Amino acid sequence: MGAARIRRRGVAVCAALGASLLAAAGCGTSGGGHTEAKAPSPSKAHNDHQADKAALSWKFAHIADFNGELTDVAVLAEDDIWATGAENDGGYSPLLLHYDGDRWRRELLPDALGAGEGYPPTLEEAGDKTLWMRSVPRQEGVAQEDAEAPKWVQWDGTRWSPVPNPPPGAAAHLDAASRDDIWTLTGEQTAAHWDGTRWTTTRLPYRVADLAVAGPDDVWAVGSRSTGPGTETVHGEAYAQPASAHWDGTSWKPVDTPEARFEEPVPPEPGAGLNRVVALEGGEVRAYGINSFNHGEGEPEPQDQYIRLRRDGADWAAQDPAPGQCELRIPVGQDKGGLFLDGNWYLTDDNRCVKIKRQRLPLSTGARESSNQQLWLKEIHRVPGADAWIGAGKVEVMQSGDPFGAPVVVRLERG
């Protein structure tokens, strides 16, 4: 479960907005021959002060000593942080790291997880201080109905052991309101709910791509539909439309969702749908998607249309565009001052778009002064009970002859 109910999808971190308060020089001259400086305007002073307060940067908390990346992180406490990832050692070897407040250690993957098999496992916070880990089997070329079910283990503070009653089928990411109120998607049109005693599988009215828990008996799912208004056939195929559904404690109810269609001439193989839903603090729900088509089949081509919706009372409405580079980005975290967005941006509550700074790797890592470096974070999480944030991913080092990826854990620094 991601911070502030906003869940994973990686982020790339670069630089941040910063500003200094500069006085404007006056041009009047006194009898004594000196120039009198004018004070900055109150509005400019306020804006610059706000920019300083909003300045954000990621500082290295740990740089691993191997070539690879970290793919997930779970923050149970300031002195209890877990990360998974992979080492590029000629293959792609999954691994597990743990921070105990003293130092980072490489831990053995649990045998019950199928250690060393598949992709790096994911970390799932199944309620307060409850940590599960899920295997990610290799499924290339396997039909969904034939997909291998993931293995699940839990951490009890001392050791890893199999989850006694794991999610059913091909369950993926968990979204938990509490340890006794957990939801997960188990298929294109099915979801499962844990009530503290058992899992119950429910069927959704549409094909869904994402799910978010806004609160008890308040769950949203988004995806697409191929029947109903707006899906009239184009070029011999139904024109898929955005779809959403809501769980009210008893059943999934279809929710009217705005249609998205290209104007004539409609490009080949068009389709629209929602692929992300986000539940913010305070009960606000947002949904994200795209109206696209099969590019390269003809000219001229229209631009893809990005869908950005928010719940406005009882209806979906278009979101007000965010400024600058924040316009098309999706929230990945929320704190008391605004939203962390993918691509390493931050949107303040007063609607300013801030880029997040980052450090360069020390030369001791093998990164040269002339190298180009980018910090790509797969996951960020708030430290429980604190206004601190931890991220995990890699620094991609682009340099001639010896490019590499440095797995890193970073910590947010403000101001």
Coordinates of C-alpha atoms in Angstrom, one line a residue:
M1 CA 0.0 0.0 0.0
G2 CA 1.5 3.3 -1.0
A3 CA 1.8 6.4 1.1
A4 CA -1.4 8.3 1.7
R5 CA -3.3 5.7 -0.3
I6 CA -1.4 6.6 -3.5
R7 CA 0.2 3.6 -4.9
R8 CA 3.2 2.6 -6.9
R9 CA 4.3 3.3 -10.4
G10 CA 7.9 4.4 -10.5
V11 CA 9.2 8.0 -10.6
A12 CA 12.3 9.5 -12.0
V13 CA 14.0 12.2 -10.0
C14 CA 16.1 15.1 -11.3
A15 CA 16.2 18.8 -10.0
A16 CA 14.0 21.2 -8.0
L17 CA 12.8 24.7 -8.0
G18 CA 14.8 27.1 -5.8
A19 CA 14.8 30.9 -5.5
S20 CA 16.8 33.6 -3.8
L21 CA 15.5 36.9 -2.6
L22 CA 17.2 39.6 -4.7
A23 CA 16.7 43.3 -4.1
A24 CA 16.1 45.5 -7.1
A25 CA 18.5 48.4 -7.4
G26 CA 17.1 51.9 -7.5
C27 CA 18.1 54.5 -10.1
G28 CA 17.5 57.7 -8.1
T29 CA 20.5 59.7 -6.9
S30 CA 20.8 61.8 -3.7
G31 CA 22.8 64.9 -3.1
G32 CA 25.5 62.7 -1.3
G33 CA 26.1 60.8 -4.6
H34 CA 25.1 57.3 -3.3
T35 CA 22.5 55.0 -5.0
E36 CA 19.5 53.9 -2.9
A37 CA 18.3 50.3 -3.2
K38 CA 14.6 49.7 -3.3
A39 CA 13.0 47.0 -1.2
P40 CA 11.4 44.1 -3.2
S41 CA 7.7 44.3 -3.7
P42 CA 5.6 42.5 -1.1
S43 CA 4.2 40.1 -3.7
K44 CA 7.7 39.2 -5.0
A45 CA 9.0 38.7 -1.5
H46 CA 6.1 36.4 -0.8
N47 CA 6.5 34.4 -3.9
D48 CA 10.3 33.9 -3.4
H49 CA 9.7 32.9 0.2
Q50 CA 7.2 30.4 -0.9
A51 CA 9.6 29.0 -3.5
D52 CA 12.3 28.6 -0.8
K53 CA 9.8 26.7 1.4
A54 CA 8.8 24.5 -1.5
A55 CA 12.4 23.6 -2.6
L56 CA 12.8 19.8 -2.4
S57 CA 15.8 17.5 -3.0
W58 CA 16.6 13.8 -2.7
K59 CA 19.7 12.9 -0.7
F60 CA 21.4 9.5 -0.7
A61 CA 20.6 7.4 2.3
H62 CA 22.3 4.3 0.8
I63 CA 24.2 3.5 -2.3
A64 CA 24.5 -0.3 -2.9
D65 CA 27.8 -1.7 -4.1
F66 CA 26.5 -3.6 -7.2
N67 CA 25.3 -2.9 -10.7
G68 CA 21.5 -3.1 -10.8
E69 CA 18.4 -1.4 -9.3
L70 CA 16.0 -1.4 -6.5
T71 CA 12.4 -2.1 -7.5
D72 CA 10.4 -1.7 -4.4
V73 CA 10.6 -0.3 -0.8
A74 CA 8.5 -0.7 2.4
V75 CA 9.0 1.7 5.3
L76 CA 7.7 0.2 8.6
A77 CA 9.6 2.6 10.8
E78 CA 12.6 5.0 10.7
D79 CA 14.7 2.0 11.7
D80 CA 12.9 -0.8 9.8
I81 CA 13.1 -0.4 6.0
W82 CA 13.0 -3.2 3.4
A83 CA 13.9 -3.0 -0.3
T84 CA 13.8 -5.5 -3.1
G85 CA 15.7 -5.3 -6.4
A86 CA 17.9 -7.1 -8.8
E87 CA 21.7 -7.3 -9.6
N88 CA 22.8 -7.2 -13.2
D89 CA 25.4 -9.9 -12.9
G90 CA 25.1 -11.3 -16.3
G91 CA 21.5 -12.2 -15.5
Y92 CA 18.9 -10.4 -13.5
S93 CA 19.2 -11.9 -9.9
P94 CA 16.5 -10.9 -7.4
L95 CA 17.6 -9.7 -4.0
L96 CA 16.4 -8.3 -0.7
L97 CA 17.9 -5.6 1.5
H98 CA 17.0 -4.5 5.1
Y99 CA 17.9 -1.4 7.2
D100 CA 17.7 -1.9 11.0
G101 CA 18.6 1.6 12.0
D102 CA 22.3 0.8 12.0
R103 CA 23.2 -0.2 8.5
W104 CA 21.9 -1.8 5.3
R105 CA 22.3 -5.6 5.0
R106 CA 21.7 -8.0 2.1
E107 CA 19.2 -10.7 3.3
L108 CA 18.4 -14.1 1.9
L109 CA 15.2 -14.3 0.0
P110 CA 12.8 -16.7 1.8
D111 CA 12.8 -20.2 0.4
A112 CA 9.0 -20.2 0.6
L113 CA 9.0 -17.5 -2.0
G114 CA 10.9 -19.5 -4.5
A115 CA 14.2 -17.8 -3.8
G116 CA 16.0 -16.6 -6.9
E117 CA 13.2 -17.4 -9.3
G118 CA 11.2 -15.0 -11.5
Y119 CA 11.5 -11.2 -11.1
P120 CA 12.2 -9.2 -8.0
P121 CA 9.4 -9.8 -5.4
T122 CA 7.1 -6.9 -4.4
L123 CA 6.6 -5.6 -0.9
E124 CA 3.0 -5.2 0.3
E125 CA 2.1 -3.2 3.4
A126 CA -1.1 -5.1 4.4
G127 CA -2.2 -2.7 7.1
D128 CA -0.3 -0.9 9.9
K129 CA 3.2 -2.5 10.4
T130 CA 2.1 -5.6 8.6
L131 CA 4.5 -6.5 5.8
W132 CA 3.9 -9.2 3.1
M133 CA 6.1 -10.1 0.2
R134 CA 4.9 -11.5 -3.1
S135 CA 6.7 -13.4 -5.8
V136 CA 6.5 -12.2 -9.4
P137 CA 6.7 -15.3 -11.6
R138 CA 7.9 -15.0 -15.2
Q139 CA 4.7 -15.2 -17.3
E140 CA 5.8 -14.3 -20.8
G141 CA 3.6 -16.0 -23.4
V142 CA 1.3 -17.5 -20.7
A143 CA -2.5 -16.9 -20.9
Q144 CA -3.9 -15.3 -17.9
E145 CA -6.0 -18.3 -17.0
D146 CA -2.9 -20.4 -17.0
A147 CA -0.7 -17.9 -15.1
E148 CA 1.2 -19.2 -12.1
A149 CA -0.2 -17.9 -8.8
P150 CA 2.3 -15.8 -6.8
K151 CA 3.7 -17.1 -3.5
W152 CA 3.2 -14.9 -0.4
V153 CA 5.3 -14.6 2.8
Q154 CA 4.9 -12.4 5.9
W155 CA 7.4 -10.7 8.2
D156 CA 6.7 -11.2 12.0
G157 CA 9.6 -9.0 13.1
T158 CA 11.9 -11.9 13.4
R159 CA 11.5 -14.1 10.3
W160 CA 9.6 -14.7 7.1
S161 CA 7.0 -17.4 6.9
P162 CA 4.2 -18.3 4.4
V163 CA 1.0 -16.2 4.7
P164 CA -1.5 -18.7 6.2
N165 CA -4.4 -17.4 4.0
P166 CA -2.9 -15.7 1.0
P167 CA -4.9 -13.8 -1.7
P168 CA -6.6 -16.1 -4.2
G169 CA -5.4 -16.7 -7.8
A170 CA -3.2 -14.2 -9.6
A171 CA -3.7 -11.5 -7.1
A172 CA -1.4 -8.5 -7.6
H173 CA -0.9 -5.3 -5.6
L174 CA -2.8 -4.9 -2.3
D175 CA -4.7 -1.7 -1.3
A176 CA -5.5 -1.8 2.4
A177 CA -7.6 0.5 4.6
S178 CA -6.5 -1.6 7.5
R179 CA -5.1 -5.1 8.1
D180 CA -8.8 -6.4 8.2
D181 CA -9.9 -4.4 5.1
I182 CA -7.7 -5.3 2.1
W183 CA -8.6 -5.3 -1.6
T184 CA -6.8 -6.6 -4.7
L185 CA -7.5 -7.3 -8.3
T186 CA -7.4 -11.0 -9.2
G187 CA -8.3 -10.8 -12.9
E188 CA -9.5 -8.5 -15.6
Q189 CA -13.0 -8.4 -14.1
T190 CA -12.6 -9.8 -10.6
A191 CA -11.5 -8.4 -7.2
A192 CA -11.0 -10.0 -3.8
H193 CA -11.6 -8.6 -0.4
W194 CA -10.0 -9.6 3.0
D195 CA -12.2 -9.0 6.1
G196 CA -9.7 -10.3 8.6
T197 CA -11.1 -13.8 8.4
R198 CA -11.4 -14.8 4.7
W199 CA -11.1 -13.7 1.1
T200 CA -14.3 -13.0 -0.9
T201 CA -14.1 -12.8 -4.7
T202 CA -16.4 -10.3 -6.4
R203 CA -17.1 -9.6 -10.1
L204 CA -16.9 -6.2 -11.6
P205 CA -19.2 -4.9 -14.3
Y206 CA -16.3 -4.0 -16.6
R207 CA -12.8 -4.9 -17.4
V208 CA -10.6 -3.0 -14.9
A209 CA -7.0 -2.0 -14.8
D210 CA -6.7 -0.4 -11.4
L211 CA -8.4 -0.2 -8.0
A212 CA -8.1 2.2 -5.0
V213 CA -9.6 2.2 -1.5
A214 CA -10.9 5.6 -0.5
G215 CA -12.2 4.3 2.9
P216 CA -14.3 1.5 4.5
D217 CA -16.9 0.4 2.0
D218 CA -15.7 3.0 -0.4
V219 CA -13.6 1.4 -3.2
W220 CA -13.2 2.6 -6.8
A221 CA -12.1 0.6 -9.9
V222 CA -11.4 1.9 -13.4
G223 CA -10.9 0.4 -16.8
S224 CA -12.8 0.2 -20.1
R225 CA -16.0 -1.1 -21.6
S226 CA -16.8 -2.4 -25.1
T227 CA -20.6 -2.1 -25.0
G228 CA -23.0 0.8 -24.4
P229 CA -23.0 4.5 -25.4
G230 CA -20.0 5.6 -27.4
T231 CA -18.8 2.1 -28.3
E232 CA -20.3 2.2 -31.8
T233 CA -18.2 0.2 -34.3
V234 CA -15.4 2.1 -36.1
H235 CA -13.5 0.4 -38.9
G236 CA -15.2 -2.9 -38.0
E237 CA -14.4 -2.9 -34.2
A238 CA -16.1 -1.5 -31.1
Y239 CA -14.7 1.8 -29.9
A240 CA -13.8 1.0 -26.2
Q241 CA -14.8 3.7 -23.7
P242 CA -13.6 4.7 -20.2
A243 CA -15.4 2.9 -17.4
S244 CA -15.6 3.0 -13.6
A245 CA -17.3 1.2 -10.8
H246 CA -17.8 1.8 -7.1
W247 CA -18.1 -0.7 -4.2
D248 CA -20.5 0.6 -1.6
G249 CA -20.2 -2.3 0.9
T250 CA -22.6 -4.6 -0.8
S251 CA -21.8 -4.8 -4.5
W252 CA -20.0 -3.2 -7.4
K253 CA -22.1 -0.5 -9.1
P254 CA -21.4 0.8 -12.6
V255 CA -20.7 4.6 -12.6
D256 CA -21.4 6.9 -15.5
T257 CA -18.1 7.9 -16.9
P258 CA -17.4 10.6 -19.6
E259 CA -16.9 9.2 -23.1
A260 CA -13.8 10.0 -25.2
R261 CA -13.9 9.8 -29.0
F262 CA -11.9 11.3 -31.9
E263 CA -13.6 13.5 -34.3
E264 CA -14.0 12.4 -37.9
P265 CA -12.0 11.1 -39.7
V266 CA -11.5 8.6 -36.8
P267 CA -8.0 7.1 -36.9
P268 CA -7.6 3.3 -37.2
E269 CA -8.2 1.0 -34.2
P270 CA -9.2 3.7 -31.7
G271 CA -9.9 2.9 -28.0
A272 CA -10.2 4.8 -24.8
G273 CA -9.9 3.7 -21.2
L274 CA -8.8 4.5 -17.7
N275 CA -5.7 2.9 -16.3
R276 CA -5.1 4.6 -12.9
V277 CA -7.3 5.6 -10.0
V278 CA -6.0 7.5 -7.0
A279 CA -7.7 8.1 -3.7
L280 CA -6.4 11.3 -2.0
E281 CA -6.6 12.2 1.6
G282 CA -9.9 14.0 2.4
G283 CA -11.8 11.6 0.2
E284 CA -11.0 13.1 -3.3
V285 CA -10.8 10.5 -6.1
R286 CA -9.0 11.0 -9.4
A287 CA -8.8 8.9 -12.5
Y288 CA -6.3 8.9 -15.4
G289 CA -6.3 7.3 -18.8
I290 CA -5.9 7.9 -22.6
N291 CA -7.8 7.9 -25.9
S292 CA -5.4 6.5 -28.4
F293 CA -5.2 4.5 -31.7
N294 CA -2.9 2.4 -33.8
H295 CA -0.3 4.8 -34.9
G296 CA 1.5 4.6 -38.3
E297 CA -1.5 3.4 -40.3
G298 CA -2.3 6.7 -42.1
E299 CA -1.8 10.4 -42.3
P300 CA -2.6 12.9 -40.9
E301 CA -2.7 11.5 -37.4
P302 CA -4.4 13.3 -34.4
Q303 CA -2.7 13.6 -31.1
D304 CA -3.4 11.1 -28.3
Q305 CA -5.9 12.5 -25.8
Y306 CA -5.0 12.2 -22.1
I307 CA -8.0 11.7 -19.8
R308 CA -7.9 13.4 -16.4
L309 CA -11.0 13.1 -14.2
R310 CA -12.0 13.9 -10.6
R311 CA -15.1 13.1 -8.6
D312 CA -17.2 16.3 -8.3
G313 CA -20.0 15.4 -6.0
A314 CA -22.0 12.6 -7.6
D315 CA -20.3 13.0 -11.1
W316 CA -17.0 12.7 -12.8
A317 CA -15.6 16.0 -14.1
A318 CA -12.5 17.1 -16.0
Q319 CA -9.6 18.1 -13.7
D320 CA -8.4 21.6 -13.9
P321 CA -5.0 21.5 -15.7
A322 CA -2.0 21.7 -13.5
P323 CA 0.7 24.2 -14.5
G324 CA 3.8 23.5 -16.6
Q325 CA 5.4 20.1 -16.5
C326 CA 2.9 18.9 -13.9
E327 CA -0.1 19.0 -16.3
L328 CA 0.0 15.4 -17.5
R329 CA 1.6 13.7 -14.5
I330 CA 0.0 11.3 -12.0
P331 CA 0.2 11.5 -8.2
V332 CA 2.4 9.0 -6.5
G333 CA 2.3 10.4 -3.0
Q334 CA 0.7 13.1 -0.9
D335 CA 1.9 15.2 2.1
K336 CA 0.5 18.2 3.9
G337 CA 1.8 20.6 1.3
G338 CA 0.8 19.0 -2.0
L339 CA 1.3 16.0 -4.3
F340 CA 4.3 14.1 -5.4
L341 CA 3.9 13.4 -9.1
D342 CA 5.6 10.9 -11.4
G343 CA 8.6 12.1 -13.3
N344 CA 9.9 13.7 -10.1
W345 CA 7.7 16.7 -9.8
Y346 CA 5.8 18.2 -6.9
L347 CA 2.5 20.1 -7.2
T348 CA 1.9 22.4 -4.2
D349 CA -1.5 23.0 -2.8
D350 CA -1.3 26.6 -4.1
N351 CA -0.9 25.1 -7.6
R352 CA 2.9 25.6 -8.2
C353 CA 4.8 23.0 -10.2
V354 CA 8.2 22.2 -8.5
K355 CA 11.0 20.0 -9.8
I356 CA 12.8 17.9 -7.2
K357 CA 16.6 18.2 -7.0
R358 CA 19.0 15.2 -6.7
Q359 CA 22.6 14.6 -5.9
R360 CA 25.3 13.2 -8.2
L361 CA 27.0 10.0 -7.3
P362 CA 30.4 10.2 -5.6
L363 CA 33.4 9.5 -7.9
S364 CA 34.2 6.4 -5.7
T365 CA 31.2 4.6 -7.3
G366 CA 32.9 4.7 -10.7
A367 CA 30.8 7.5 -12.0
R368 CA 33.0 10.0 -13.8
E369 CA 32.6 13.8 -13.6
S370 CA 31.7 14.0 -17.2
S371 CA 28.9 11.3 -16.9
N372 CA 25.3 12.0 -17.4
Q373 CA 23.2 10.8 -14.4
Q374 CA 19.5 10.4 -13.9
L375 CA 17.8 9.2 -10.7
W376 CA 14.9 6.9 -11.4
L377 CA 12.7 6.0 -8.4
K378 CA 10.4 3.0 -8.5
E379 CA 8.7 3.8 -5.2
I380 CA 8.4 6.5 -2.5
H381 CA 6.9 6.1 0.9
R382 CA 6.3 8.3 4.0
V383 CA 8.0 7.2 7.2
P384 CA 5.1 6.4 9.6
G385 CA 4.4 9.1 12.1
A386 CA 6.9 11.5 10.5
D387 CA 7.0 14.2 7.8
A388 CA 9.8 12.3 6.1
W389 CA 9.9 10.4 2.8
I390 CA 12.0 7.5 1.5
G391 CA 12.5 6.5 -2.1
A392 CA 14.2 3.6 -3.9
G393 CA 15.4 3.0 -7.4
K394 CA 18.6 3.6 -9.2
V395 CA 20.9 6.2 -10.6
E396 CA 21.5 5.5 -14.3
V397 CA 25.0 6.5 -15.2
M398 CA 25.6 7.2 -18.9
Q399 CA 29.3 7.4 -19.8
S400 CA 31.5 6.0 -22.5
G401 CA 32.9 2.5 -22.0
D402 CA 31.4 1.8 -18.6
P403 CA 27.7 2.7 -18.1
F404 CA 26.0 1.2 -15.1
G405 CA 23.1 1.5 -12.7
A406 CA 23.7 2.3 -9.0
P407 CA 20.9 1.0 -6.7
V408 CA 20.0 3.7 -4.2
V409 CA 17.8 4.6 -1.3
V410 CA 17.1 8.3 -1.0
R411 CA 15.6 10.6 1.6
L412 CA 13.7 13.8 1.0
E413 CA 15.2 17.1 2.2
R414 CA 13.1 20.2 2.3
G415 CA 14.1 23.9 1.9

